[in-house]
Coordinates of C-alpha atoms in Angstrom, one line a residue:
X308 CA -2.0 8.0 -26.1
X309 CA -0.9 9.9 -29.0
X310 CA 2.2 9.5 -30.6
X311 CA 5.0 12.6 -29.9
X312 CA 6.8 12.5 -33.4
X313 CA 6.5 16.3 -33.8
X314 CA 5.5 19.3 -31.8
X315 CA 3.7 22.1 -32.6
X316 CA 5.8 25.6 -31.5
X317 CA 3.7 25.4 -27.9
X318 CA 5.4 22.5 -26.4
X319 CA 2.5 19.9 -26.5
X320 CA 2.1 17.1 -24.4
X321 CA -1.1 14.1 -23.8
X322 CA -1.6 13.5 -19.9
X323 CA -1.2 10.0 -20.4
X324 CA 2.7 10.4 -22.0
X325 CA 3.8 12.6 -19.5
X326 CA 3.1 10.2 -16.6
X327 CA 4.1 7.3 -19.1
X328 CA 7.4 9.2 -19.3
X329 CA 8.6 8.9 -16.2
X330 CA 7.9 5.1 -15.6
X331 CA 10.7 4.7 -17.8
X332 CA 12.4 7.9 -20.0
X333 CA 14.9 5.9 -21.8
X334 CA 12.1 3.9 -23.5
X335 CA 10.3 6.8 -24.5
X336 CA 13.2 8.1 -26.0
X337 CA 14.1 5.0 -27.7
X338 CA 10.6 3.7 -28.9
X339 CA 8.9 7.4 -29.2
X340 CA 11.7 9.1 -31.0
X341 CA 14.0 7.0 -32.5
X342 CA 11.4 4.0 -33.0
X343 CA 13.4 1.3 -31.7
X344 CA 11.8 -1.7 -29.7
X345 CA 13.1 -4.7 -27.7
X346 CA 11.1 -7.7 -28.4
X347 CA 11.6 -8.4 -24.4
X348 CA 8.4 -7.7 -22.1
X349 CA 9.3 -4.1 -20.6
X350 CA 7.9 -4.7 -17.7
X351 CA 9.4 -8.3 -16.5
X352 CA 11.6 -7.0 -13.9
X353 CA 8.5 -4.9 -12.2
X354 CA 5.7 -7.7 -11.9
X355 CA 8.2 -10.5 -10.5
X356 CA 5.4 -12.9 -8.9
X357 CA 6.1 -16.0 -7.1
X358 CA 6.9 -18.9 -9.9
X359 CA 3.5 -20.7 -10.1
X360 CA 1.7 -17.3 -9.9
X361 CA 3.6 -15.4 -12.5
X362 CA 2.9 -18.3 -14.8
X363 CA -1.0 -17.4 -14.7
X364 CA 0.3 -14.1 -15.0
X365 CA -0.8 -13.5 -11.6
X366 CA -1.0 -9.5 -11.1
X367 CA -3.0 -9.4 -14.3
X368 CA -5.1 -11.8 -13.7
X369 CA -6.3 -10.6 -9.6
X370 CA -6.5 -6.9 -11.3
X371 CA -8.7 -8.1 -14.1
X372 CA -10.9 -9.3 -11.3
X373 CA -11.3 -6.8 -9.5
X374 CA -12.2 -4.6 -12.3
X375 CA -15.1 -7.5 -13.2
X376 CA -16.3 -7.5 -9.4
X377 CA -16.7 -3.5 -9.6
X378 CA -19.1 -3.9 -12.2
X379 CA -20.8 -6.4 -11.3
X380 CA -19.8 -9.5 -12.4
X381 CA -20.1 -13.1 -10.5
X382 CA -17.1 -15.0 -9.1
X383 CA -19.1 -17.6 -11.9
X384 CA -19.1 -15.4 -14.7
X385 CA -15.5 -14.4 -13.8
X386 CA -14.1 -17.8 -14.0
X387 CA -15.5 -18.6 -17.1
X388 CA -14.4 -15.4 -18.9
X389 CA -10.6 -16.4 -17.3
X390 CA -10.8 -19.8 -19.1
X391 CA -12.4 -18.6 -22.3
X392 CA -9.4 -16.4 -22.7
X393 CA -6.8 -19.0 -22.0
X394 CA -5.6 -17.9 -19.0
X395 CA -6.2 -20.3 -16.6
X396 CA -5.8 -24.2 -17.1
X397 CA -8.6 -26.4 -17.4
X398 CA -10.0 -28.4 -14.9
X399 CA -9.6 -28.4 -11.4
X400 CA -6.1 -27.2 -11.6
X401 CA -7.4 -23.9 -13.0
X402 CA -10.5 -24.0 -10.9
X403 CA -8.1 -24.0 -7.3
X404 CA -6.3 -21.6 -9.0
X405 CA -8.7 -19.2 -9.4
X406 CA -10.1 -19.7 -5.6
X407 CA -6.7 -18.7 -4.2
X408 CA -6.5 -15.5 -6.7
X409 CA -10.0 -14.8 -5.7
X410 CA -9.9 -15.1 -2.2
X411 CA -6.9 -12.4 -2.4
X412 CA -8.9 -10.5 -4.4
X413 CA -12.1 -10.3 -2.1
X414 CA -9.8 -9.2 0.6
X415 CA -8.4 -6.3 -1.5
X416 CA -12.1 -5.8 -2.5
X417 CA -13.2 -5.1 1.5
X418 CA -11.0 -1.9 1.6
X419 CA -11.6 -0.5 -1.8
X420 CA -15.2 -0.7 -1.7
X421 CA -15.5 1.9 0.7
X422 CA -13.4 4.0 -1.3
X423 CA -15.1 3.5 -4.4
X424 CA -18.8 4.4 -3.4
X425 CA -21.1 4.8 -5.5
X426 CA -18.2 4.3 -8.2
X427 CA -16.4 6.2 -11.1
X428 CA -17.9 9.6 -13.1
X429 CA -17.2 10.0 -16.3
X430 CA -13.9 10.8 -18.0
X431 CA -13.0 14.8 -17.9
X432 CA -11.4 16.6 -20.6
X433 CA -8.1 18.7 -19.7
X434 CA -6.6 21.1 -22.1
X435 CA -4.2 23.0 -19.5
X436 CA -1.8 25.5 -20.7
X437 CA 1.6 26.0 -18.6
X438 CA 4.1 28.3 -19.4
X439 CA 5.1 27.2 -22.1
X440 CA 3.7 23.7 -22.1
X441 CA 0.0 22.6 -23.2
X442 CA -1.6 19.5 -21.4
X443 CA -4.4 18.1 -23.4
X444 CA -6.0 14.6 -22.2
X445 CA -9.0 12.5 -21.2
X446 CA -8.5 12.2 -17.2
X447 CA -10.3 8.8 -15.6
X448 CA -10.5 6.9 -12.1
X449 CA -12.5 9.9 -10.7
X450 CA -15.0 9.4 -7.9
X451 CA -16.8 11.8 -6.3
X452 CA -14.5 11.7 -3.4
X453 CA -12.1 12.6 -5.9
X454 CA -9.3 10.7 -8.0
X455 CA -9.1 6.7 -7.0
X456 CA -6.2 4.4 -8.5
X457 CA -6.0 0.8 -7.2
X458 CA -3.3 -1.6 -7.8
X459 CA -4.4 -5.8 -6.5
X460 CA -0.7 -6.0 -5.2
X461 CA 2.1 -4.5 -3.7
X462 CA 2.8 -0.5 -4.6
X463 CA 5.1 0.2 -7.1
X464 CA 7.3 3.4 -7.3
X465 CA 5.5 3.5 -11.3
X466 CA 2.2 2.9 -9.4
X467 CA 2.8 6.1 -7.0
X468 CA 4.1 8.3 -10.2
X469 CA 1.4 7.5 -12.6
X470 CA -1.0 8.3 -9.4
X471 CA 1.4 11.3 -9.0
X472 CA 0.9 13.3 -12.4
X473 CA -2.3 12.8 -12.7
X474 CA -2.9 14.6 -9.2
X475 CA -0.8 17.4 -10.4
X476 CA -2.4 18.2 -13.3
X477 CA -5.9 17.9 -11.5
X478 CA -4.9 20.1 -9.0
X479 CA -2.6 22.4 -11.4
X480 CA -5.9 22.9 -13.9
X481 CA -8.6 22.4 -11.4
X482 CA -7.8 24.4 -8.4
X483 CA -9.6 23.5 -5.2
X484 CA -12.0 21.7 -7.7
X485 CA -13.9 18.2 -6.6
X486 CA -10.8 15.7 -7.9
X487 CA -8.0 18.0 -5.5
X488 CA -7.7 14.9 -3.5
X489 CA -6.5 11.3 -4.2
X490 CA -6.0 8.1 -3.0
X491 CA -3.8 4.8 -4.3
X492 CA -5.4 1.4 -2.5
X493 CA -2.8 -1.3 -2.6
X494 CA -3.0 -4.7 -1.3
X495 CA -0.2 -3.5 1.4
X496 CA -0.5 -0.2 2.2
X497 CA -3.4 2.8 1.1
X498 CA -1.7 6.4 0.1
X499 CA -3.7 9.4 0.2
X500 CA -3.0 13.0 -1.3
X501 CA -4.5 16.2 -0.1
X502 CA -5.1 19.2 -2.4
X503 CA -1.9 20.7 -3.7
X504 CA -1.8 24.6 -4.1
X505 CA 2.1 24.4 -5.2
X506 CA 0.6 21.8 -8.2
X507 CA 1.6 24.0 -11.0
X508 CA 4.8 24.8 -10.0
X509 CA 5.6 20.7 -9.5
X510 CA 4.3 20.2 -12.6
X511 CA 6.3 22.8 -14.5
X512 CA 9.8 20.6 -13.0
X513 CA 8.0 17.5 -13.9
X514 CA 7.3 19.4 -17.5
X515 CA 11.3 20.5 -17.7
X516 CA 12.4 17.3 -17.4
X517 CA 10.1 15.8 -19.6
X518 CA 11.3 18.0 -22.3
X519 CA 14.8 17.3 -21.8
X520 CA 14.7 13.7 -21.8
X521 CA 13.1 13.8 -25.5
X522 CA 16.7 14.7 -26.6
X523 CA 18.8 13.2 -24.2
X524 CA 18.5 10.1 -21.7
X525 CA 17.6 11.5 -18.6
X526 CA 18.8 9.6 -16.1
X527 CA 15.8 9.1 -13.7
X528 CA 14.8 5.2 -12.9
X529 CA 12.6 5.2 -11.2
X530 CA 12.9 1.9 -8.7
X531 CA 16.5 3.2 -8.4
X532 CA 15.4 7.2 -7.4
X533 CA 12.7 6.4 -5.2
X534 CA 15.1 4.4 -3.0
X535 CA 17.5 7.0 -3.2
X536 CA 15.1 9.5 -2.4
X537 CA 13.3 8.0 0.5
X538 CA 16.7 7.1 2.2
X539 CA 17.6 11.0 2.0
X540 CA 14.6 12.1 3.6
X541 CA 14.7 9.1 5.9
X542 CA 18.6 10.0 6.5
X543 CA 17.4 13.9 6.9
X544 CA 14.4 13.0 9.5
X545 CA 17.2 11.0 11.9
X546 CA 15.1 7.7 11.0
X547 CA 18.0 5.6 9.3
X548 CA 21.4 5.8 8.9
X549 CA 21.6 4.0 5.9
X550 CA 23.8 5.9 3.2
X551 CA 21.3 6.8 0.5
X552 CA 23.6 6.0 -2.1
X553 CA 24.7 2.5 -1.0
X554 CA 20.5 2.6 -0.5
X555 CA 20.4 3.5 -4.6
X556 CA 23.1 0.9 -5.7
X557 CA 21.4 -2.2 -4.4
X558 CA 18.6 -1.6 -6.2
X559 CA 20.3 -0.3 -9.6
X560 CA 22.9 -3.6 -9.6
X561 CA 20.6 -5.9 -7.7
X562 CA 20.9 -7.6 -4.4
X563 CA 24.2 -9.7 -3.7
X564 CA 22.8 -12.4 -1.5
X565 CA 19.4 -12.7 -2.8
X566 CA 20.5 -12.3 -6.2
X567 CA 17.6 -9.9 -6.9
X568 CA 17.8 -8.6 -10.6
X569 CA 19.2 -4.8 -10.7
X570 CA 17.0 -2.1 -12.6
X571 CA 20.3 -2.1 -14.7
X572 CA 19.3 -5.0 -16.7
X573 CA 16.4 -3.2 -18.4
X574 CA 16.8 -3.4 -22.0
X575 CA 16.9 0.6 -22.6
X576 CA 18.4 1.8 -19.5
X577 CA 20.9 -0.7 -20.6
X578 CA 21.0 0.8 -24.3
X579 CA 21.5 4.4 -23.0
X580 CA 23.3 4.3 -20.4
X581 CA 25.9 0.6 -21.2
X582 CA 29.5 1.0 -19.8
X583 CA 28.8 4.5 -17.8
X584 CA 27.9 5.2 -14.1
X585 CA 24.8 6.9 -14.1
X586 CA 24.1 7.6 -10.8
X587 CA 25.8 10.7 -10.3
X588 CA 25.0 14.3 -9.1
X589 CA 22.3 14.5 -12.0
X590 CA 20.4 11.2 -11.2
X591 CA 20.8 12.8 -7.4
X592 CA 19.1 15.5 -8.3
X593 CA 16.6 14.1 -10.6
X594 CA 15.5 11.7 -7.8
X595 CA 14.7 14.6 -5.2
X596 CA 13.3 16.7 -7.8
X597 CA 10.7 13.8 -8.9
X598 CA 10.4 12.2 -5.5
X599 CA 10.8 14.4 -2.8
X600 CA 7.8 16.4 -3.2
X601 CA 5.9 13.3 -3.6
X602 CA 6.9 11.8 -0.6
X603 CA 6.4 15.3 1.4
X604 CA 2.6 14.8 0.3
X605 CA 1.8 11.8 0.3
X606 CA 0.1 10.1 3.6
X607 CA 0.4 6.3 4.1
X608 CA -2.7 5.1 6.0
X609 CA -2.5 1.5 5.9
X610 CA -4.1 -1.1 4.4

């Protein structure tokens, strides 16, 4: 992705930093324009695996294989290449290893193959003006069924909004064209997205925002607004009477009983936002503005 350290007078943007962006503004801010960076993995609180999975870096790992099994590759050849780089342990003890991850993996395999067909096209070029905004950017995952994303484990709200932009600006530059549809294949659940005729105008508030949080934390994170989000429609439908707030707070300051970390403890939502209440009228509106629409279109089928 390039690097945003100065922008032309169009407002410029690469397809991969906008969805990037929104997985987690205050770092963008933070590392992009001021050029600070916490030595701390960004994304420990996300990929929480069981203890002697997240050791073997678990996610990564079942991912890694799946991408390997797509093209081609034995369960043989795969378990060598997992040892030659380390990350498994020798012996037997890496060996069982490896069968359990592989055995998920095969199972996740039997509902994305069907998806997948005859596999990906090649990469398309996108240079998209919008308003005032230009989109330039290599767009992949693209089947002839149109745009594919896969994720070996459960769906994360980053999952659905890297999947998200990326349908947008297909659907926002390529009207009705072959990629207008999507689909996100997790191990728990499959999402699908039809075409969108209303894709520009989403992805002109998506653009906004953006924009805004170059200068200023927005306060959009995104665990924390997709709960909120999906409790408001939920709330709005009659289907729960949870308060959406209370909904948002569990998952900003963790979990009381279960002591489940809050998205608080980030490192740069901490930085921006230390000592203040952020989850006011502007992170409510935020959250409906990113999320709603996304949850309006997208359809869980099951896994």
């Amino acid at each position: 992705h390039r690097d945003l350290h100065s922008f032309p007078t169009r407002r410029s943007s690469d397809l991969g930093a906008l969805a990037e962006f929104f997985c987690n503004p205050a770092r963008w801010l933070v590392t992009r324009r001021l050029g600070l960076r916490f030595e701390e993995q960004d994304e420990a609180l996300e990929e929480v695996e069981p203890f002697e999975v997240a050791a073997l870096d678990g996610y990564a790992i079942r991912q890694d294989l799946v991408d390997m099994s797509l093209k081609g590759a034995s369960p043989k050849d795969a378990l060598e290449l997992m040892r030659a780089s380390g990350r498994l342990p020798l012996g037997e003890a890496g060996a069982a290893h490896f069968r359990g991850l592989q055995a998920d993996v095969q199972a996740f395999l039997e509902q994305l193959r069907p998806r997948f067909g005859a596999g990906y096209v090649d990469p398309i070029q996108v240079d998209h003006t919008l308003g005032e905004f230009r989109l330039v950017g290599e767009i992949r995952r693209l089947t002839a069924n149109g745009s594919l994303h896969y994720r070996c484990a459960s769906v994360k709200p980053k999952d659905l909004l890297r999947f998200w932009v990326q349908h947008l600006v297909l659907n926002a530059a390529l009207p009705s064209g072959p990629y207008s549809s999507a689909v996100l294949v997790g191990s728990d659940t499959v999402f699908e997205a039809p075409p969108l005729p209303e894709a520009s105008a989403l992805l002109a508030g998506l653009l906004d925002l953006y924009w805004k949080g170059l200068t200023t934390p927005l306060k959009f994170f995104p665990q924390t607004a997709w709960a909120y989000a999906d409790a408001v429609l939920k709330q709005e439908a009659g289907r729960s009477r949870q308060e959406p707030m209370a909904v948002a707070r569990v998952k900003w300051e963790g979990h009381p009983f279960t002591g489940a970390p809050g998205e608080c403890e980030d490192p740069y939502f901490d930085l921006c936002f230390r000592n203040t209440d952020p989850l006011d009228e502007e992170f409510q509106a935020t959250a409906r503005a990113v999320f709603e629409p996304l949850l309006s279109a997208l359809k869980e089928v099951g896994a």
